[in-house]
Amino acid sequence: MRRRTLGITAVSAAALGAAAACGSDDGGSDNETTEEFSGELVIWADETRTPVLKEFVKDFENTVGVKVTVEEHVETLREDFLTAAEQGQGPDIVVGAHDWSGQFAADGVIAPITLSADQQAALSEAAVKAFTVDGNLYGVAYALENLGLIRNTDLAPEAPATFEELIAAGQAAATDEVLTMEVGVDGNAYSAYPLFSSFGGYLFKDDGTGTLDPTDVGVDSPGGIAAFEKFAELGAAGVLKTTIDATNTIPFFVDGKTAFMISGPWALTDVQGAGLNYEVTAIPGFEGQGPASPFLGVQGFYVSQTAANAVFAQEFVTNYVLTEDLQLKLAEAGGRLPALTAAAEAFSEGNADVQGFAAAGENAIPMPNIPAMNAVWEPFGRAQADAVDGVSTGEAAATTAAQAIRDAVAG
């Protein structure tokens, strides 16, 4: 596709000119030039994005004249970046999830990013909102992901309209499990959230503009308590189990031990490899309740506050990341819907799986990106597991979790 090279060339010339000017100062400023302009842009990414980026950045190198090094970090990317950035080191750009943005911004390790009105309009509204903290944009999105319902169509021909219909169809399939959804002995707030939200439960109150109030915790709101009571009911009925976790959620589905699985795009490789007939649809809400709204996860590019080549880093994320070419290549590598609307339309065309997850994400809620979210995972998960196992009532579990979250937020 046609690339926007005029702005890139202009930025490159200006930056190179500045570097040259530094080099021409009297008094031996060569060392200053080396510090201000290293001639290299460093990007940190995970194992999925690194190979794609290594190939793609060659065009940026040729156009701008800056060497780009893409370094792979497995599992500890977020922690590695925080540690390095707090010491004034690390990459110019880091690729990661939007919910990192609140902590990164609070710690002062990432720089705000400015996109034109046209550039913002080219992205999905949710993608822009996800990387916005206190009115500032801190990341440029490239992919969206959310949970959906994956159904073995040989065992359950029709997509259920309600969660009650799902349970009935799962029981009628006469398989070992009604469905598989990650719970585990410690619970799982991420996978539980669609069911929690159907009852109107919320984590932090949204003022209507996307700003969340960390002091207004809704885990023990009427909707939150109702959701935890439902967790207890589903646990007693054997629909949800703490013995279903990350190790067996997908294998049980692939082996035909259940007709239904709540999971994300990452599960499809195994499903397809097993040769199953399947369909991806929205997770149904409970009868008489609201829709099941999964968390929306957005992946994007951050610019480090201490980037050695800040000008080139900003240029890369504002122009090169917002090209259909890169977004489509990253989508193909990760199986996620591109954040750029034009790329999303192209990627979705004729792709039933992508369309299914997109439909499942129509009511998705961006995962809270505020630092207070760190206080949610453990107590919410523990309370869910206790409710499912019958260790405590739904109301007691919700109340205990909410108080633990409030205490942690208050510090």
One Martini backbone bead per residue (centre of mass of N, CA, C, O) as a GRO file, in nm:
protein
  411
    1MET     BB    1   0.103   0.031   0.008
    2ARG     BB    2   0.073   0.355   0.067
    3ARG     BB    3   0.301   0.579   0.205
    4ARG     BB    4   0.391   0.819   0.457
    5THR     BB    5   0.692   0.989   0.373
    6LEU     BB    6   0.712   1.298   0.408
    7GLY     BB    7   0.705   1.323   0.718
    8ILE     BB    8   0.943   1.136   0.772
    9THR     BB    9   1.160   1.290   0.617
   10ALA     BB   10   1.133   1.553   0.775
   11VAL     BB   11   1.202   1.444   1.051
   12SER     BB   12   1.474   1.325   0.978
   13ALA     BB   13   1.608   1.589   0.887
   14ALA     BB   14   1.575   1.744   1.150
   15ALA     BB   15   1.720   1.546   1.337
   16LEU     BB   16   1.986   1.530   1.181
   17GLY     BB   17   2.044   1.830   1.196
   18ALA     BB   18   2.064   1.847   1.502
   19ALA     BB   19   2.294   1.646   1.528
   20ALA     BB   20   2.495   1.802   1.352
   21ALA     BB   21   2.500   2.059   1.521
   22CYS     BB   22   2.620   1.930   1.769
   23GLY     BB   23   2.883   1.834   1.616
   24SER     BB   24   2.977   2.152   1.547
   25ASP     BB   25   3.054   2.219   1.810
   26ASP     BB   26   3.244   2.343   2.028
   27GLY     BB   27   3.424   2.152   2.271
   28GLY     BB   28   3.369   1.855   2.221
   29SER     BB   29   3.052   1.725   2.116
   30ASP     BB   30   3.052   1.421   2.042
   31ASN     BB   31   2.936   1.299   2.303
   32GLU     BB   32   2.663   1.442   2.283
   33THR     BB   33   2.576   1.316   2.019
   34THR     BB   34   2.571   1.025   2.120
   35GLU     BB   35   2.351   1.072   2.336
   36GLU     BB   36   2.122   1.208   2.145
   37PHE     BB   37   2.239   1.022   1.889
   38SER     BB   38   2.259   0.676   1.804
   39GLY     BB   39   2.109   0.552   1.537
   40GLU     BB   40   1.889   0.396   1.726
   41LEU     BB   41   1.607   0.175   1.745
   42VAL     BB   42   1.433   0.035   2.027
   43ILE     BB   43   1.245  -0.274   2.049
   44TRP     BB   44   1.000  -0.424   2.255
   45ALA     BB   45   0.886  -0.770   2.243
   46ASP     BB   46   0.731  -1.044   2.180
   47GLU     BB   47   0.730  -1.357   2.024
   48THR     BB   48   0.506  -1.275   1.811
   49ARG     BB   49   0.602  -0.977   1.710
   50THR     BB   50   0.906  -0.981   1.644
   51PRO     BB   51   0.920  -1.109   1.354
   52VAL     BB   52   0.744  -0.895   1.216
   53LEU     BB   53   0.908  -0.640   1.292
   54LYS     BB   54   1.182  -0.717   1.168
   55GLU     BB   55   1.069  -0.700   0.878
   56PHE     BB   56   0.918  -0.418   0.875
   57VAL     BB   57   1.159  -0.208   0.961
   58LYS     BB   58   1.316  -0.188   0.696
   59ASP     BB   59   1.157   0.052   0.576
   60PHE     BB   60   1.229   0.255   0.795
   61GLU     BB   61   1.531   0.244   0.760
   62ASN     BB   62   1.536   0.334   0.458
   63THR     BB   63   1.380   0.608   0.496
   64VAL     BB   64   1.530   0.733   0.768
   65GLY     BB   65   1.819   0.604   0.865
   66VAL     BB   66   1.745   0.397   1.101
   67LYS     BB   67   1.821   0.175   1.324
   68VAL     BB   68   1.643  -0.134   1.402
   69THR     BB   69   1.581  -0.297   1.716
   70VAL     BB   70   1.444  -0.619   1.795
   71GLU     BB   71   1.342  -0.740   2.112
   72GLU     BB   72   1.294  -1.033   2.291
   73HIS     BB   73   1.025  -1.094   2.534
   74VAL     BB   74   0.943  -1.334   2.782
   75GLU     BB   75   0.672  -1.267   3.007
   76THR     BB   76   0.870  -1.006   3.128
   77LEU     BB   77   0.824  -0.735   2.979
   78ARG     BB   78   0.700  -0.540   3.183
   79GLU     BB   79   0.916  -0.568   3.406
   80ASP     BB   80   1.162  -0.499   3.235
   81PHE     BB   81   1.075  -0.212   3.161
   82LEU     BB   82   1.039  -0.087   3.439
   83THR     BB   83   1.323  -0.134   3.541
   84ALA     BB   84   1.472   0.019   3.315
   85ALA     BB   85   1.319   0.296   3.314
   86GLU     BB   86   1.386   0.369   3.620
   87GLN     BB   87   1.706   0.378   3.509
   88GLY     BB   88   1.712   0.508   3.210
   89GLN     BB   89   1.644   0.261   3.034
   90GLY     BB   90   1.602   0.085   2.752
   91PRO     BB   91   1.371   0.139   2.530
   92ASP     BB   92   1.186   0.333   2.307
   93ILE     BB   93   0.995   0.080   2.259
   94VAL     BB   94   0.683  -0.078   2.364
   95VAL     BB   95   0.498  -0.383   2.350
   96GLY     BB   96   0.149  -0.379   2.469
   97ALA     BB   97  -0.087  -0.348   2.698
   98HIS     BB   98  -0.323  -0.115   2.800
   99ASP     BB   99  -0.325  -0.185   3.121
  100TRP     BB  100  -0.034  -0.053   3.167
  101SER     BB  101  -0.074   0.264   3.144
  102GLY     BB  102  -0.134   0.356   3.434
  103GLN     BB  103   0.134   0.276   3.563
  104PHE     BB  104   0.326   0.407   3.363
  105ALA     BB  105   0.221   0.697   3.404
  106ALA     BB  106   0.259   0.713   3.715
  107ASP     BB  107   0.580   0.644   3.678
  108GLY     BB  108   0.698   0.803   3.420
  109VAL     BB  109   0.778   0.588   3.154
  110ILE     BB  110   0.586   0.747   2.957
  111ALA     BB  111   0.480   0.906   2.661
  112PRO     BB  112   0.301   1.109   2.504
  113ILE     BB  113   0.060   1.098   2.229
  114THR     BB  114   0.007   1.239   1.901
  115LEU     BB  115  -0.300   1.256   1.726
  116SER     BB  116  -0.484   1.307   1.484
  117ALA     BB  117  -0.807   1.315   1.399
  118ASP     BB  118  -0.774   1.112   1.165
  119GLN     BB  119  -0.620   0.894   1.320
  120GLN     BB  120  -0.836   0.842   1.536
  121ALA     BB  121  -1.069   0.776   1.330
  122ALA     BB  122  -0.916   0.511   1.217
  123LEU     BB  123  -0.985   0.412   1.490
  124SER     BB  124  -1.111   0.266   1.735
  125GLU     BB  125  -1.255   0.401   2.004
  126ALA     BB  126  -1.160   0.189   2.214
  127ALA     BB  127  -0.854   0.208   2.149
  128VAL     BB  128  -0.818   0.498   2.247
  129LYS     BB  129  -0.939   0.476   2.532
  130ALA     BB  130  -0.746   0.254   2.648
  131PHE     BB  131  -0.480   0.470   2.621
  132THR     BB  132  -0.626   0.664   2.823
  133VAL     BB  133  -0.486   0.908   3.062
  134ASP     BB  134  -0.597   1.186   3.183
  135GLY     BB  135  -0.638   1.276   2.861
  136ASN     BB  136  -0.397   1.094   2.766
  137LEU     BB  137  -0.207   0.957   2.515
  138TYR     BB  138   0.007   0.636   2.534
  139GLY     BB  139  -0.101   0.472   2.273
  140VAL     BB  140  -0.079   0.258   1.981
  141ALA     BB  141  -0.296   0.072   1.822
  142TYR     BB  142  -0.333  -0.285   1.668
  143ALA     BB  143  -0.520  -0.464   1.876
  144LEU     BB  144  -0.793  -0.692   1.945
  145GLU     BB  145  -0.945  -0.858   2.243
  146ASN     BB  146  -1.162  -1.143   2.330
  147LEU     BB  147  -1.399  -1.320   2.448
  148GLY     BB  148  -1.568  -1.633   2.368
  149LEU     BB  149  -1.778  -1.872   2.210
  150ILE     BB  150  -1.694  -2.211   2.173
  151ARG     BB  151  -1.845  -2.447   1.938
  152ASN     BB  152  -1.949  -2.769   1.898
  153THR     BB  153  -2.151  -2.847   1.624
  154ASP     BB  154  -2.194  -3.156   1.675
  155LEU     BB  155  -2.300  -3.117   1.982
  156ALA     BB  156  -2.400  -2.798   1.912
  157PRO     BB  157  -2.571  -2.657   1.659
  158GLU     BB  158  -2.674  -2.420   1.845
  159ALA     BB  159  -2.680  -2.105   1.950
  160PRO     BB  160  -2.705  -1.959   2.243
  161ALA     BB  161  -2.905  -1.698   2.394
  162THR     BB  162  -2.846  -1.820   2.677
  163PHE     BB  163  -2.707  -1.957   2.954
  164GLU     BB  164  -2.931  -2.162   2.998
  165GLU     BB  165  -2.908  -2.286   2.712
  166LEU     BB  166  -2.621  -2.378   2.741
  167ILE     BB  167  -2.663  -2.578   2.970
  168ALA     BB  168  -2.872  -2.756   2.828
  169ALA     BB  169  -2.689  -2.830   2.586
  170GLY     BB  170  -2.454  -2.948   2.753
  171GLN     BB  171  -2.625  -3.176   2.880
  172ALA     BB  172  -2.735  -3.301   2.609
  173ALA     BB  173  -2.443  -3.394   2.505
  174ALA     BB  174  -2.317  -3.597   2.715
  175THR     BB  175  -2.072  -3.488   2.861
  176ASP     BB  176  -1.845  -3.428   3.107
  177GLU     BB  177  -1.900  -3.122   3.033
  178VAL     BB  178  -2.072  -2.836   2.990
  179LEU     BB  179  -1.808  -2.658   3.033
  180THR     BB  180  -1.522  -2.447   2.961
  181MET     BB  181  -1.370  -2.244   3.226
  182GLU     BB  182  -1.162  -2.052   3.379
  183VAL     BB  183  -1.067  -2.086   3.728
  184GLY     BB  184  -0.953  -2.240   3.961
  185VAL     BB  185  -0.825  -2.221   4.285
  186ASP     BB  186  -0.797  -1.882   4.238
  187GLY     BB  187  -0.939  -1.807   4.010
  188ASN     BB  188  -1.095  -1.579   3.740
  189ALA     BB  189  -1.162  -1.261   3.649
  190TYR     BB  190  -1.150  -1.260   3.341
  191SER     BB  191  -1.355  -1.501   3.279
  192ALA     BB  192  -1.587  -1.392   3.480
  193TYR     BB  193  -1.683  -1.109   3.378
  194PRO     BB  194  -1.919  -1.168   3.181
  195LEU     BB  195  -2.106  -1.280   3.409
  196PHE     BB  196  -2.087  -1.043   3.604
  197SER     BB  197  -2.199  -0.821   3.400
  198SER     BB  198  -2.488  -0.933   3.348
  199PHE     BB  199  -2.573  -0.826   3.654
  200GLY     BB  200  -2.416  -0.533   3.686
  201GLY     BB  201  -2.137  -0.556   3.748
  202TYR     BB  202  -1.853  -0.376   3.894
  203LEU     BB  203  -1.548  -0.235   3.969
  204PHE     BB  204  -1.546   0.069   3.850
  205LYS     BB  205  -1.664   0.371   3.827
  206ASP     BB  206  -1.818   0.534   3.559
  207ASP     BB  207  -1.870   0.875   3.450
  208GLY     BB  208  -1.912   0.841   3.111
  209THR     BB  209  -1.595   0.909   2.994
  210GLY     BB  210  -1.390   0.669   3.121
  211THR     BB  211  -1.365   0.750   3.412
  212LEU     BB  212  -1.227   0.606   3.699
  213ASP     BB  213  -1.323   0.516   4.038
  214PRO     BB  214  -1.129   0.367   4.288
  215THR     BB  215  -1.349   0.426   4.534
  216ASP     BB  216  -1.570   0.278   4.342
  217VAL     BB  217  -1.677  -0.030   4.435
  218GLY     BB  218  -1.878  -0.308   4.264
  219VAL     BB  219  -1.862  -0.605   4.381
  220ASP     BB  220  -2.100  -0.528   4.618
  221SER     BB  221  -2.313  -0.482   4.450
  222PRO     BB  222  -2.605  -0.601   4.358
  223GLY     BB  223  -2.483  -0.725   4.095
  224GLY     BB  224  -2.236  -0.856   4.227
  225ILE     BB  225  -2.383  -1.042   4.424
  226ALA     BB  226  -2.551  -1.192   4.211
  227ALA     BB  227  -2.308  -1.313   4.066
  228PHE     BB  228  -2.191  -1.476   4.309
  229GLU     BB  229  -2.443  -1.644   4.346
  230LYS     BB  230  -2.417  -1.776   4.068
  231PHE     BB  231  -2.148  -1.911   4.112
  232ALA     BB  232  -2.254  -2.095   4.335
  233GLU     BB  233  -2.472  -2.234   4.167
  234LEU     BB  234  -2.279  -2.342   3.941
  235GLY     BB  235  -2.104  -2.506   4.131
  236ALA     BB  236  -2.326  -2.695   4.249
  237ALA     BB  237  -2.396  -2.795   3.939
  238GLY     BB  238  -2.108  -2.830   3.775
  239VAL     BB  239  -2.038  -2.595   3.570
  240LEU     BB  240  -1.839  -2.485   3.773
  241LYS     BB  241  -1.473  -2.531   3.819
  242THR     BB  242  -1.162  -2.545   3.985
  243THR     BB  243  -1.048  -2.784   3.790
  244ILE     BB  244  -1.070  -2.559   3.581
  245ASP     BB  245  -0.797  -2.457   3.378
  246ALA     BB  246  -0.525  -2.379   3.183
  247THR     BB  247  -0.458  -2.697   3.134
  248ASN     BB  248  -0.787  -2.795   3.037
  249THR     BB  249  -0.981  -2.620   2.875
  250ILE     BB  250  -0.887  -2.697   2.585
  251PRO     BB  251  -0.846  -3.008   2.590
  252PHE     BB  252  -1.141  -3.085   2.656
  253PHE     BB  253  -1.256  -2.969   2.395
  254VAL     BB  254  -1.076  -3.120   2.188
  255ASP     BB  255  -1.173  -3.412   2.321
  256GLY     BB  256  -1.500  -3.388   2.363
  257LYS     BB  257  -1.588  -3.310   2.681
  258THR     BB  258  -1.722  -3.057   2.531
  259ALA     BB  259  -1.924  -2.805   2.364
  260PHE     BB  260  -1.801  -2.571   2.552
  261MET     BB  261  -1.602  -2.256   2.527
  262ILE     BB  262  -1.430  -2.009   2.715
  263SER     BB  263  -1.239  -1.798   2.499
  264GLY     BB  264  -0.981  -1.721   2.280
  265PRO     BB  265  -0.791  -1.696   1.995
  266TRP     BB  266  -0.562  -1.885   2.119
  267ALA     BB  267  -0.744  -2.161   2.087
  268LEU     BB  268  -0.761  -2.223   1.769
  269THR     BB  269  -0.517  -2.392   1.702
  270ASP     BB  270  -0.615  -2.650   1.854
  271VAL     BB  271  -0.893  -2.676   1.725
  272GLN     BB  272  -0.795  -2.700   1.431
  273GLY     BB  273  -0.595  -2.939   1.480
  274ALA     BB  274  -0.849  -3.138   1.555
  275GLY     BB  275  -1.087  -3.100   1.335
  276LEU     BB  276  -1.316  -2.928   1.422
  277ASN     BB  277  -1.644  -2.833   1.449
  278TYR     BB  278  -1.701  -2.476   1.459
  279GLU     BB  279  -1.802  -2.181   1.661
  280VAL     BB  280  -1.810  -1.824   1.696
  281THR     BB  281  -1.956  -1.649   1.973
  282ALA     BB  282  -2.135  -1.510   2.195
  283ILE     BB  283  -2.171  -1.459   2.518
  284PRO     BB  284  -2.425  -1.532   2.708
  285GLY     BB  285  -2.662  -1.419   2.891
  286PHE     BB  286  -2.890  -1.392   3.125
  287GLU     BB  287  -3.199  -1.427   3.197
  288GLY     BB  288  -3.307  -1.093   3.236
  289GLN     BB  289  -3.036  -0.978   3.163
  290GLY     BB  290  -2.756  -0.876   3.058
  291PRO     BB  291  -2.494  -0.872   2.885
  292ALA     BB  292  -2.201  -1.029   2.807
  293SER     BB  293  -1.903  -0.850   2.911
  294PRO     BB  294  -1.609  -0.848   2.813
  295PHE     BB  295  -1.297  -0.794   2.796
  296LEU     BB  296  -1.095  -0.549   2.652
  297GLY     BB  297  -0.808  -0.595   2.457
  298VAL     BB  298  -0.518  -0.385   2.395
  299GLN     BB  299  -0.271  -0.344   2.157
  300GLY     BB  300   0.056  -0.165   2.171
  301PHE     BB  301   0.251   0.143   2.148
  302TYR     BB  302   0.521   0.263   2.333
  303VAL     BB  303   0.688   0.551   2.471
  304SER     BB  304   0.961   0.633   2.619
  305GLN     BB  305   1.068   0.882   2.833
  306THR     BB  306   1.389   0.773   2.774
  307ALA     BB  307   1.431   0.803   2.485
  308ALA     BB  308   1.696   0.839   2.271
  309ASN     BB  309   1.474   0.849   2.008
  310ALA     BB  310   1.198   1.020   2.023
  311VAL     BB  311   1.131   1.115   1.737
  312PHE     BB  312   1.137   0.832   1.601
  313ALA     BB  313   0.937   0.696   1.788
  314GLN     BB  314   0.695   0.878   1.721
  315GLU     BB  315   0.698   0.822   1.418
  316PHE     BB  316   0.647   0.521   1.426
  317VAL     BB  317   0.372   0.518   1.593
  318THR     BB  318   0.210   0.739   1.413
  319ASN     BB  319   0.269   0.597   1.120
  320TYR     BB  320   0.359   0.291   1.094
  321VAL     BB  321   0.139   0.162   1.276
  322LEU     BB  322  -0.083   0.321   1.078
  323THR     BB  323  -0.081   0.058   0.890
  324GLU     BB  324  -0.214  -0.196   0.722
  325ASP     BB  325   0.029  -0.375   0.688
  326LEU     BB  326   0.110  -0.414   0.987
  327GLN     BB  327  -0.169  -0.489   1.107
  328LEU     BB  328  -0.203  -0.744   0.931
  329LYS     BB  329   0.054  -0.895   1.015
  330LEU     BB  330  -0.015  -0.904   1.319
  331ALA     BB  331  -0.285  -1.049   1.284
  332GLU     BB  332  -0.174  -1.308   1.154
  333ALA     BB  333   0.012  -1.381   1.399
  334GLY     BB  334  -0.228  -1.340   1.643
  335GLY     BB  335  -0.551  -1.335   1.560
  336ARG     BB  336  -0.624  -1.031   1.571
  337LEU     BB  337  -0.795  -0.749   1.564
  338PRO     BB  338  -0.762  -0.468   1.420
  339ALA     BB  339  -0.765  -0.123   1.505
  340LEU     BB  340  -0.778  -0.058   1.220
  341THR     BB  341  -1.052  -0.038   1.039
  342ALA     BB  342  -0.953  -0.118   0.755
  343ALA     BB  343  -0.803  -0.374   0.853
  344ALA     BB  344  -1.045  -0.512   0.987
  345GLU     BB  345  -1.214  -0.547   0.732
  346ALA     BB  346  -1.007  -0.716   0.575
  347PHE     BB  347  -0.966  -0.944   0.793
  348SER     BB  348  -1.281  -1.028   0.816
  349GLU     BB  349  -1.309  -1.117   0.540
  350GLY     BB  350  -1.414  -1.446   0.540
  351ASN     BB  351  -1.380  -1.456   0.874
  352ALA     BB  352  -1.550  -1.621   1.109
  353ASP     BB  353  -1.378  -1.593   1.365
  354VAL     BB  354  -1.345  -1.287   1.370
  355GLN     BB  355  -1.645  -1.225   1.362
  356GLY     BB  356  -1.715  -1.370   1.626
  357PHE     BB  357  -1.533  -1.200   1.817
  358ALA     BB  358  -1.656  -0.930   1.739
  359ALA     BB  359  -1.940  -0.999   1.840
  360ALA     BB  360  -1.841  -1.064   2.135
  361GLY     BB  361  -1.723  -0.743   2.150
  362GLU     BB  362  -1.960  -0.533   2.138
  363ASN     BB  363  -1.978  -0.528   2.482
  364ALA     BB  364  -1.708  -0.455   2.552
  365ILE     BB  365  -1.470  -0.379   2.817
  366PRO     BB  366  -1.223  -0.206   2.900
  367MET     BB  367  -0.971  -0.268   3.070
  368PRO     BB  368  -0.861  -0.140   3.334
  369ASN     BB  369  -0.583   0.114   3.352
  370ILE     BB  370  -0.564   0.139   3.645
  371PRO     BB  371  -0.372   0.071   3.919
  372ALA     BB  372  -0.613  -0.055   4.091
  373MET     BB  373  -0.633  -0.328   3.930
  374ASN     BB  374  -0.414  -0.481   4.099
  375ALA     BB  375  -0.634  -0.526   4.343
  376VAL     BB  376  -0.837  -0.741   4.203
  377TRP     BB  377  -0.749  -1.030   4.116
  378GLU     BB  378  -0.716  -1.192   4.382
  379PRO     BB  379  -0.986  -1.138   4.543
  380PHE     BB  380  -1.180  -1.213   4.318
  381GLY     BB  381  -1.078  -1.498   4.261
  382ARG     BB  382  -1.109  -1.611   4.548
  383ALA     BB  383  -1.415  -1.558   4.567
  384GLN     BB  384  -1.499  -1.731   4.330
  385ALA     BB  385  -1.387  -2.000   4.433
  386ASP     BB  386  -1.553  -2.004   4.696
  387ALA     BB  387  -1.829  -2.006   4.559
  388VAL     BB  388  -1.795  -2.258   4.381
  389ASP     BB  389  -1.708  -2.445   4.641
  390GLY     BB  390  -1.885  -2.344   4.901
  391VAL     BB  391  -1.726  -2.181   5.127
  392SER     BB  392  -1.914  -1.941   5.036
  393THR     BB  393  -2.117  -1.711   4.986
  394GLY     BB  394  -2.182  -1.481   4.759
  395GLU     BB  395  -2.199  -1.237   4.948
  396ALA     BB  396  -1.943  -1.291   5.112
  397ALA     BB  397  -1.746  -1.292   4.875
  398ALA     BB  398  -1.803  -1.004   4.768
  399THR     BB  399  -1.746  -0.849   5.032
  400THR     BB  400  -1.455  -0.942   5.076
  401ALA     BB  401  -1.337  -0.843   4.807
  402ALA     BB  402  -1.414  -0.544   4.823
  403GLN     BB  403  -1.254  -0.479   5.084
  404ALA     BB  404  -0.976  -0.562   4.979
  405ILE     BB  405  -0.969  -0.353   4.753
  406ARG     BB  406  -1.005  -0.098   4.923
  407ASP     BB  407  -0.756  -0.139   5.102
  408ALA     BB  408  -0.548  -0.139   4.870
  409VAL     BB  409  -0.615   0.141   4.751
  410ALA     BB  410  -0.568   0.301   5.022
  411GLY     BB  411  -0.279   0.163   5.136
   0.00000   0.00000   0.00000
